[in-house]
XYZ file of C-alpha atoms in Angstrom:
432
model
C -51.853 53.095 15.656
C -49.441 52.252 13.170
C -48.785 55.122 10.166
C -49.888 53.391 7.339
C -53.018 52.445 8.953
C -53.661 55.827 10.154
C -57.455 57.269 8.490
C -57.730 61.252 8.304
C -60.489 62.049 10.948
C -62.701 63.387 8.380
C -62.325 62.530 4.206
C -60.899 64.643 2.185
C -62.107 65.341 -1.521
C -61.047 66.959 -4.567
C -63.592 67.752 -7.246
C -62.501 66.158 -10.617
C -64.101 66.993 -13.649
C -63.034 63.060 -15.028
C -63.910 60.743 -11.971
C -66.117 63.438 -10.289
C -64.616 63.270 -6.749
C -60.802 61.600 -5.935
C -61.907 60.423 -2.201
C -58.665 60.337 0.325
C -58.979 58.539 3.455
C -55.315 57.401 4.497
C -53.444 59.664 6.499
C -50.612 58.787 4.123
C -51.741 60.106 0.913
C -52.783 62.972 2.504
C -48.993 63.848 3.681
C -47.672 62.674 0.528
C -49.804 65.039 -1.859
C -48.718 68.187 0.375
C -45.050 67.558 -0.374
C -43.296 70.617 -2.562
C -42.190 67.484 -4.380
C -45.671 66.530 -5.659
C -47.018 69.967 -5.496
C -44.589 70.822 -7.931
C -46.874 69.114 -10.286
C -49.050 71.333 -10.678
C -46.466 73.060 -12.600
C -45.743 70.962 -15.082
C -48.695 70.456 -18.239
C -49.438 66.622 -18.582
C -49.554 67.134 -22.421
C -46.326 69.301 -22.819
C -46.957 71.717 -25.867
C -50.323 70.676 -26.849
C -51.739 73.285 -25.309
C -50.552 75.634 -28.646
C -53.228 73.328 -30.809
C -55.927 72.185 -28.543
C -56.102 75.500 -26.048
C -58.127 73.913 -23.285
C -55.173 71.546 -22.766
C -53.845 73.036 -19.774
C -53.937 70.636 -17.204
C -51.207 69.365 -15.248
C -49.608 66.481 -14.407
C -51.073 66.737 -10.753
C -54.642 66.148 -11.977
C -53.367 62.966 -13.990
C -51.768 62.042 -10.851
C -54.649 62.362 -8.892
C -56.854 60.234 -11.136
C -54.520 57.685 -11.600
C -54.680 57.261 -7.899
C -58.398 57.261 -7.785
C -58.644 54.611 -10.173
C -56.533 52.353 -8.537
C -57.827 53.088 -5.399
C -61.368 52.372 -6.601
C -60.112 48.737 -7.955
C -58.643 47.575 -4.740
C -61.251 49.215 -2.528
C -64.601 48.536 -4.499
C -63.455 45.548 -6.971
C -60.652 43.426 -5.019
C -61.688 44.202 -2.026
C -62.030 40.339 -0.139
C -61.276 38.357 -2.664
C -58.369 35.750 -1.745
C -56.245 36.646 -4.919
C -55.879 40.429 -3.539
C -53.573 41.090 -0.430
C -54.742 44.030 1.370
C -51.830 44.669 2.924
C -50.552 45.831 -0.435
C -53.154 48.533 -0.617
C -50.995 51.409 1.233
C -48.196 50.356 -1.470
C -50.221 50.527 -4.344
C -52.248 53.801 -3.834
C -48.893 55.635 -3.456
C -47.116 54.217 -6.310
C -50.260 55.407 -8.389
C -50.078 58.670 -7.131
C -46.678 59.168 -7.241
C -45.565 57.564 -10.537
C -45.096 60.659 -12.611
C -42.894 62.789 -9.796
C -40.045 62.994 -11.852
C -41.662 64.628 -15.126
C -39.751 67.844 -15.873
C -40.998 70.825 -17.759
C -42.297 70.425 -21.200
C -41.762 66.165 -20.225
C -40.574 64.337 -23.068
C -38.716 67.353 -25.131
C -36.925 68.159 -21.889
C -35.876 64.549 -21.388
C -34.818 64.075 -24.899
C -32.493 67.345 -24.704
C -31.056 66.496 -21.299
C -30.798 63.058 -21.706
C -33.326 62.143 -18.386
C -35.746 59.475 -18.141
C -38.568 60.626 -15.811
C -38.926 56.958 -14.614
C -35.217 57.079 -13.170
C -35.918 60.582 -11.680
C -39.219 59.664 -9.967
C -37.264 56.715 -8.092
C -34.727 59.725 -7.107
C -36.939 61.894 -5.651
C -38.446 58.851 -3.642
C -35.193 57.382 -2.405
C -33.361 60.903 -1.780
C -33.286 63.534 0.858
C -36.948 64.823 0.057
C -40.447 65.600 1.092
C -41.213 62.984 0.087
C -39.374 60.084 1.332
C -39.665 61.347 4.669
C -43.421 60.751 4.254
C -42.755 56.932 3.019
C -40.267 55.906 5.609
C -43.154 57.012 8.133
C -44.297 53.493 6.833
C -41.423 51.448 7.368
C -37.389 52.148 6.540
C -38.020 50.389 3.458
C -40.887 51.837 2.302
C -40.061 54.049 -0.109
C -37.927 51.242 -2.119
C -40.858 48.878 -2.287
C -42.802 52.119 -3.954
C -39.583 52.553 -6.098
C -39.410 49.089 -7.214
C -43.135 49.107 -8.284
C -42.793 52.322 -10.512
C -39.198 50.752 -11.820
C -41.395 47.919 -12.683
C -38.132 45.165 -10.878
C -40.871 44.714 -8.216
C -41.911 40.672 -6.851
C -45.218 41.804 -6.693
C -46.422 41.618 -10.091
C -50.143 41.788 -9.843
C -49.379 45.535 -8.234
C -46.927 46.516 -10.922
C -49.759 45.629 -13.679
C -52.074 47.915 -11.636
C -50.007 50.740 -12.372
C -48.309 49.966 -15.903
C -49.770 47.728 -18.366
C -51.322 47.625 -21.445
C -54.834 47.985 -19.226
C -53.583 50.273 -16.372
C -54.458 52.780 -14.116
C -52.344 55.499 -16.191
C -53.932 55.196 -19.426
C -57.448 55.040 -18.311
C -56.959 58.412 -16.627
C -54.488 60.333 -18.811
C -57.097 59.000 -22.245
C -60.056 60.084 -20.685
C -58.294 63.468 -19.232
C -56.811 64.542 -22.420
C -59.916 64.110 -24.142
C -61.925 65.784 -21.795
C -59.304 68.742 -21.818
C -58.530 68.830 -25.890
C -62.220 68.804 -25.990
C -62.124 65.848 -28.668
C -64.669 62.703 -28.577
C -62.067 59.842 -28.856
C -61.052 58.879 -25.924
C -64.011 58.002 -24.404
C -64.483 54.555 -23.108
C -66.259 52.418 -20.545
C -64.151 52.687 -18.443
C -67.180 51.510 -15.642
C -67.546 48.062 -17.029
C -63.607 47.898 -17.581
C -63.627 48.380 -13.492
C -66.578 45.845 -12.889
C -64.673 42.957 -14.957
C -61.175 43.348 -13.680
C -59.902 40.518 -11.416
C -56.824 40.001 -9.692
C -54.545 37.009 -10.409
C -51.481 35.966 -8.554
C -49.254 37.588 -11.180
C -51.334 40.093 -13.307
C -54.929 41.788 -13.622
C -57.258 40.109 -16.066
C -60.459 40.893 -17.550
C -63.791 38.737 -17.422
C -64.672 37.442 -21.118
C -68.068 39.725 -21.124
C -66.182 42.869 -20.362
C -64.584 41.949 -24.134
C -65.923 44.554 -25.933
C -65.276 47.428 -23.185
C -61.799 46.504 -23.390
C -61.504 46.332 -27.296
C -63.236 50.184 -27.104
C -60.521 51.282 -24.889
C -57.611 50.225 -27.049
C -59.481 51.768 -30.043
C -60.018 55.075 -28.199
C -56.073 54.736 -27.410
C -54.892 54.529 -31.110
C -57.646 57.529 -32.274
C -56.308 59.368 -29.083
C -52.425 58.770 -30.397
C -52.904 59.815 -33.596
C -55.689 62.833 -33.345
C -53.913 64.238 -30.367
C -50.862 63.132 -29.025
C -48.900 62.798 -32.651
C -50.734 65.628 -33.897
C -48.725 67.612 -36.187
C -48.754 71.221 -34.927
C -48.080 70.338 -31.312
C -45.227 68.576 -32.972
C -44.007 71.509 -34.746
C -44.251 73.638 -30.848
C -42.476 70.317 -29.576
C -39.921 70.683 -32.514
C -39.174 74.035 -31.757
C -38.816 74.170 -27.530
C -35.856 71.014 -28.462
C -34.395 73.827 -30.601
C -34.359 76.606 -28.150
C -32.610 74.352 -25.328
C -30.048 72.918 -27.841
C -29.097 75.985 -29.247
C -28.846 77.997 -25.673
C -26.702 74.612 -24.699
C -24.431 74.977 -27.748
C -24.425 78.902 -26.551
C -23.257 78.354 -23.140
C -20.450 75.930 -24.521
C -19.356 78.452 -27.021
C -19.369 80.970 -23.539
C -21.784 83.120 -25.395
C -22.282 85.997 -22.979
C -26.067 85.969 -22.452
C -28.568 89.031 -21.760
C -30.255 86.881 -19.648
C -28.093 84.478 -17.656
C -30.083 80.667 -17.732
C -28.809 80.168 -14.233
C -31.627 77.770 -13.820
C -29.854 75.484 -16.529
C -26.168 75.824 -15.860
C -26.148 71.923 -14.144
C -28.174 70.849 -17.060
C -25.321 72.460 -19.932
C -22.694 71.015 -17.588
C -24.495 67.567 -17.379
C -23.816 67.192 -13.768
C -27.515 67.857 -12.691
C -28.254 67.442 -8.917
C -31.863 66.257 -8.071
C -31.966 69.650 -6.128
C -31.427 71.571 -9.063
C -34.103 69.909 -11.152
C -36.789 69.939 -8.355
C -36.238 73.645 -9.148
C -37.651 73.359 -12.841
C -40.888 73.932 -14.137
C -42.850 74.880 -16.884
C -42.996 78.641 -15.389
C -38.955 79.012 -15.125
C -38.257 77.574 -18.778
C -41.072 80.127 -19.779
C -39.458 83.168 -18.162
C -36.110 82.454 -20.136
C -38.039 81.445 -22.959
C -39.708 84.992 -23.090
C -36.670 86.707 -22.117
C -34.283 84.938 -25.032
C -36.711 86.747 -26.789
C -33.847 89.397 -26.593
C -30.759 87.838 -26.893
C -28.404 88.555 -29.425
C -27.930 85.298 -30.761
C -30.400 85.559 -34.281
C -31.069 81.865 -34.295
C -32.341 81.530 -30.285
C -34.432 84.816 -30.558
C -35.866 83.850 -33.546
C -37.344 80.373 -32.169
C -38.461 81.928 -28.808
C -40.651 84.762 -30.730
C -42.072 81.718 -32.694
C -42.517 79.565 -29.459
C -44.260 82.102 -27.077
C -46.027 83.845 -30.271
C -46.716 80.564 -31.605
C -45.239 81.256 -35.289
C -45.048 77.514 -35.302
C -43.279 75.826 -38.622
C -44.767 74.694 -40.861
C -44.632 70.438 -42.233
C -44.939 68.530 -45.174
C -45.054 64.527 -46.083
C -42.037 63.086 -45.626
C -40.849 59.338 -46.429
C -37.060 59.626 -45.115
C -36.423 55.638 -46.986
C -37.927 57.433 -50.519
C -36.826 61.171 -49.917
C -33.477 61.357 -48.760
C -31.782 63.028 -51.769
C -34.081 65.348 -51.384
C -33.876 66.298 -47.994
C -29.964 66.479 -48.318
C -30.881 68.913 -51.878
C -32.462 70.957 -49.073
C -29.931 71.132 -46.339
C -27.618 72.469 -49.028
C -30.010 74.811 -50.841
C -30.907 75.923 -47.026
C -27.368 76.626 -46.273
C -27.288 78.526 -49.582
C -29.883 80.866 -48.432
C -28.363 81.671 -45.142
C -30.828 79.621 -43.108
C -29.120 77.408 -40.378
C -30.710 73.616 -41.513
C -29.445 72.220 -38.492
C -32.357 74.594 -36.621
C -35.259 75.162 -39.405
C -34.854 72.019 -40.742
C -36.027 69.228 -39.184
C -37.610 65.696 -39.526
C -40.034 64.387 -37.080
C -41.208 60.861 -36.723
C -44.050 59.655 -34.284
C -44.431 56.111 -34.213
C -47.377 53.419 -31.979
C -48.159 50.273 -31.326
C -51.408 50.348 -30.356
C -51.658 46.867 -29.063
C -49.137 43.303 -28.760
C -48.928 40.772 -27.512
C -45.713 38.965 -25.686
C -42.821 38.113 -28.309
C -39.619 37.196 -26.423
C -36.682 39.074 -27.792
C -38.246 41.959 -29.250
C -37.781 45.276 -27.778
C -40.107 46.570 -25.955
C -41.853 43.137 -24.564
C -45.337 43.850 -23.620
C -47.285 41.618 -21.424
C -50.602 41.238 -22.929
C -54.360 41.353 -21.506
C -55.784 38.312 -20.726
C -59.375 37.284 -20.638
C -61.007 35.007 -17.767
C -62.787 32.682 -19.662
C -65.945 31.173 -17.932
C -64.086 27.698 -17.397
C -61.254 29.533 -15.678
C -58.995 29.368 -18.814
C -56.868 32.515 -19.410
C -57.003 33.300 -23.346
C -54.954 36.390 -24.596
C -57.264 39.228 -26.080
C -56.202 39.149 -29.531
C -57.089 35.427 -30.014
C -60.597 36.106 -29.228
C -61.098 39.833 -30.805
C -60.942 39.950 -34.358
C -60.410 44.213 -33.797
C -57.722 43.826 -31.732
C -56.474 40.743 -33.617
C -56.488 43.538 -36.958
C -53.911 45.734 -35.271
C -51.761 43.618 -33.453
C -48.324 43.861 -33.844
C -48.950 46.238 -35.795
C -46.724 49.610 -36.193
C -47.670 53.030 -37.600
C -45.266 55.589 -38.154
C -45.582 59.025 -39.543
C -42.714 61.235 -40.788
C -43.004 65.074 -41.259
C -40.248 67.387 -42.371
C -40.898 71.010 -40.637
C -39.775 74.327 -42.072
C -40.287 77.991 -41.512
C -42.766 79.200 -44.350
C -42.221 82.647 -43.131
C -38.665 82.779 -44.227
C -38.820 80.957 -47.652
C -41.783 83.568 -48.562
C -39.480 86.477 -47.785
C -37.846 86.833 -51.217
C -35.835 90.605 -50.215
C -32.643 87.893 -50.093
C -31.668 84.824 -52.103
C -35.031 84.854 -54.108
C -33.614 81.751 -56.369
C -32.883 79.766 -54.307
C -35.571 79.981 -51.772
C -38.421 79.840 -55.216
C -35.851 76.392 -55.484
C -36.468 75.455 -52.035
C -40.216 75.701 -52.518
C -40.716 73.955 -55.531
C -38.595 70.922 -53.464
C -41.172 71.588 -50.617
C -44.208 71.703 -53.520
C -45.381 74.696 -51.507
């Protein structure tokens, strides 16, 4: 028997506290999830610093991973399944590109990648093409396997209608990672049907699309999105964490250039501060090495890099106030001055952070960040773009929110033993 065809004798299950059970069947997935490469995953948080605001957000990005492979395999097996539109010889290529979409996160995710300059995307096609667990697993399938699965997460793929399974504005990921993260933050808005969502979907040649009665399941879901984005995800205090960990690996990177001699040596990042990082080198990241340095920094000499790793693992977070950078920014460069007045490095405790969403749109060539909108199957087998037929989704189309906050350590301005002037100054700027 062929490899990708090959069942496990008996099916494996892992309990799930989202989808209830994640069923595995194909011999495939089963080799695939035992990799280092995707057990590594388990070591990585899907919602990065979060955790500090919402404590019961410890789950990893190996949960999300399995759930977005159950949901995908629960379209194609229960809801495609037969019908001429859906190729089932596709199946093996779209359960692993669900389950192995998020391989390359690294620790902490989008801070990390933002320091280091990585895109996660580019890394999980690495770890798929290179000399990994991994790969050997896909070109068990066929020598050219694991760049089919490659081109599907890279989104360059012919085969649309799997690509939209996988990353849409209706896809696999964000019906696991909204209903996950609410589950885990403990917080009511992200819930969804995301049963009739399932029982509506329909493959197309080129896309999924939703039947016209599952309308109002799928205007619920993009609603739970936005609350989800804005109660959670852009919440400010996770921001402040997020604000700090960026701080820590700048300044240790600015350390190591100015061959500060370190109490404790971040061998672990040396590639990363040289910016010649081999895909060996970052498999050996995680959320548990950054921590180690992160508590042992705690120590260093350096003021500036043991100050912000007491306030990460202690979480002596900074604090934030309104900011509107196009009305404010005299004032934020009175503050950088009366901050460098005071002794207190701006360039570390004073920082602005913007979080910005667009919760839904619909396809406008030449913009950035083209989306492909949801479609609705109209009863006459007309395909009619969501917006045009929901007046709520219609209300925030195209539509942008963005939210500025300027953090600052309270702690320091309320220590008046030095430069009491200027920091009483720096607080009436701060109206604090």
């Amino acid at each position: 028997m062929q490899y990708s065809a090959e069942k496990l004798t008996e099916e494996k299950v892992f309990k799930d506290p989202v989808h209830r059970y994640v069923h595995v069947r194909d011999l495939a997935i089963w080799d695939l999830i035992g990799t280092k490469e995707f057990q590594r995953l388990r070591r990585i948080k899907q919602l990065g610093t979060t955790f500090l605001t919402f404590h019961g957000a410890e789950h990893s990005r190996f949960n999300h991973s399995l759930g977005v492979y159950e949901i995908v395999r629960r379209i194609i097996d229960d809801v495609f399944a037969g019908r001429p539109e859906w190729n089932d010889d596709e199946r093996l290529l779209t359960l692993c590109a669900a389950l192995l979409h998020d391989l390359g996160h690294g620790p902490f995710s989008h801070s990390f990648e933002k320091v280091f300059d990585f895109d996660h995307e580019d890394l999980t096609r690495a770890i798929i093409l290179g000399d990994t667990e991994v790969n050997k697993v896909l070109l068990r399938v066929s020598a050219d396997f694991p760049s089919q699965v490659a081109e599907v997460i890279a989104k360059t793929s012919p085969k649309k209608l799997v690509v939209s399974l996988i990353s849409s504005q209706i896809d696999a990921d964000r019906m696991d990672y909204l209903q996950r993260d609410a589950y885990f933050t403990g917080v009511s808005y992200g819930q969804f049907d995301m049963e009739r969502i399932l029982r509506v979907m329909r493959p197309l040649e080129d896309q999924v699309v939703i039947k016209k009665s599952g309308m109002h399941a799928v205007e619920d879901y993009i609603m739970s999105r936005y609350q989800m984005y804005w109660q959670v995800y852009f919440h400010p205090v996770s921001r402040s964490a997020e604000v700090i960990l960026t701080k820590i690996l700048h300044r240790a990177k600015q350390l190591f250039k100015e061959n500060h001699k370190f109490k404790y040596e971040p061998i672990h990042f040396k590639s990363l501060f040289h910016e010649q990082v081999t895909l060996e080198d970052f498999l050996k990241l995680d959320e548990s090495v950054i921590l180690y340095y992160f508590q042992s920094w705690q120590e260093e000499a350096d003021p500036i890099l043991s100050d912000l790793c007491r306030r990460f693992v202690n979480r002596n977070l900074l604090k934030y106030a309104e900011f509107d950078p196009a009305k404010e920014y005299k004032k934020l460069a009175e503050l950088t001055a009366l901050f460098e007045k005071a002794g207190i490095d701006p360039e570390y405790y004073l920082v602005v952070d913007s979080s910005s969403d667009l919760p839904y749109d619909f396809y406008r060539p030449g913009e950035e960040e083209e989306r492909l909108p949801i479609h609705l199957l109209m009863k006459s087998g007309e395909l009619r773009e969501l917006s045009r037929e929901s007046e709520i989704v219609d209300a925030i189309s195209g539509k942008r929110r963005t939210d500025h906050k300027l953090y600052y350590p309270a702690d320091f301005l309320e220590d008046e033993s030095t430069e009491k002037e200027i920091k009483q100054q720096i607080r009436a700027l701060l109206e604090i």
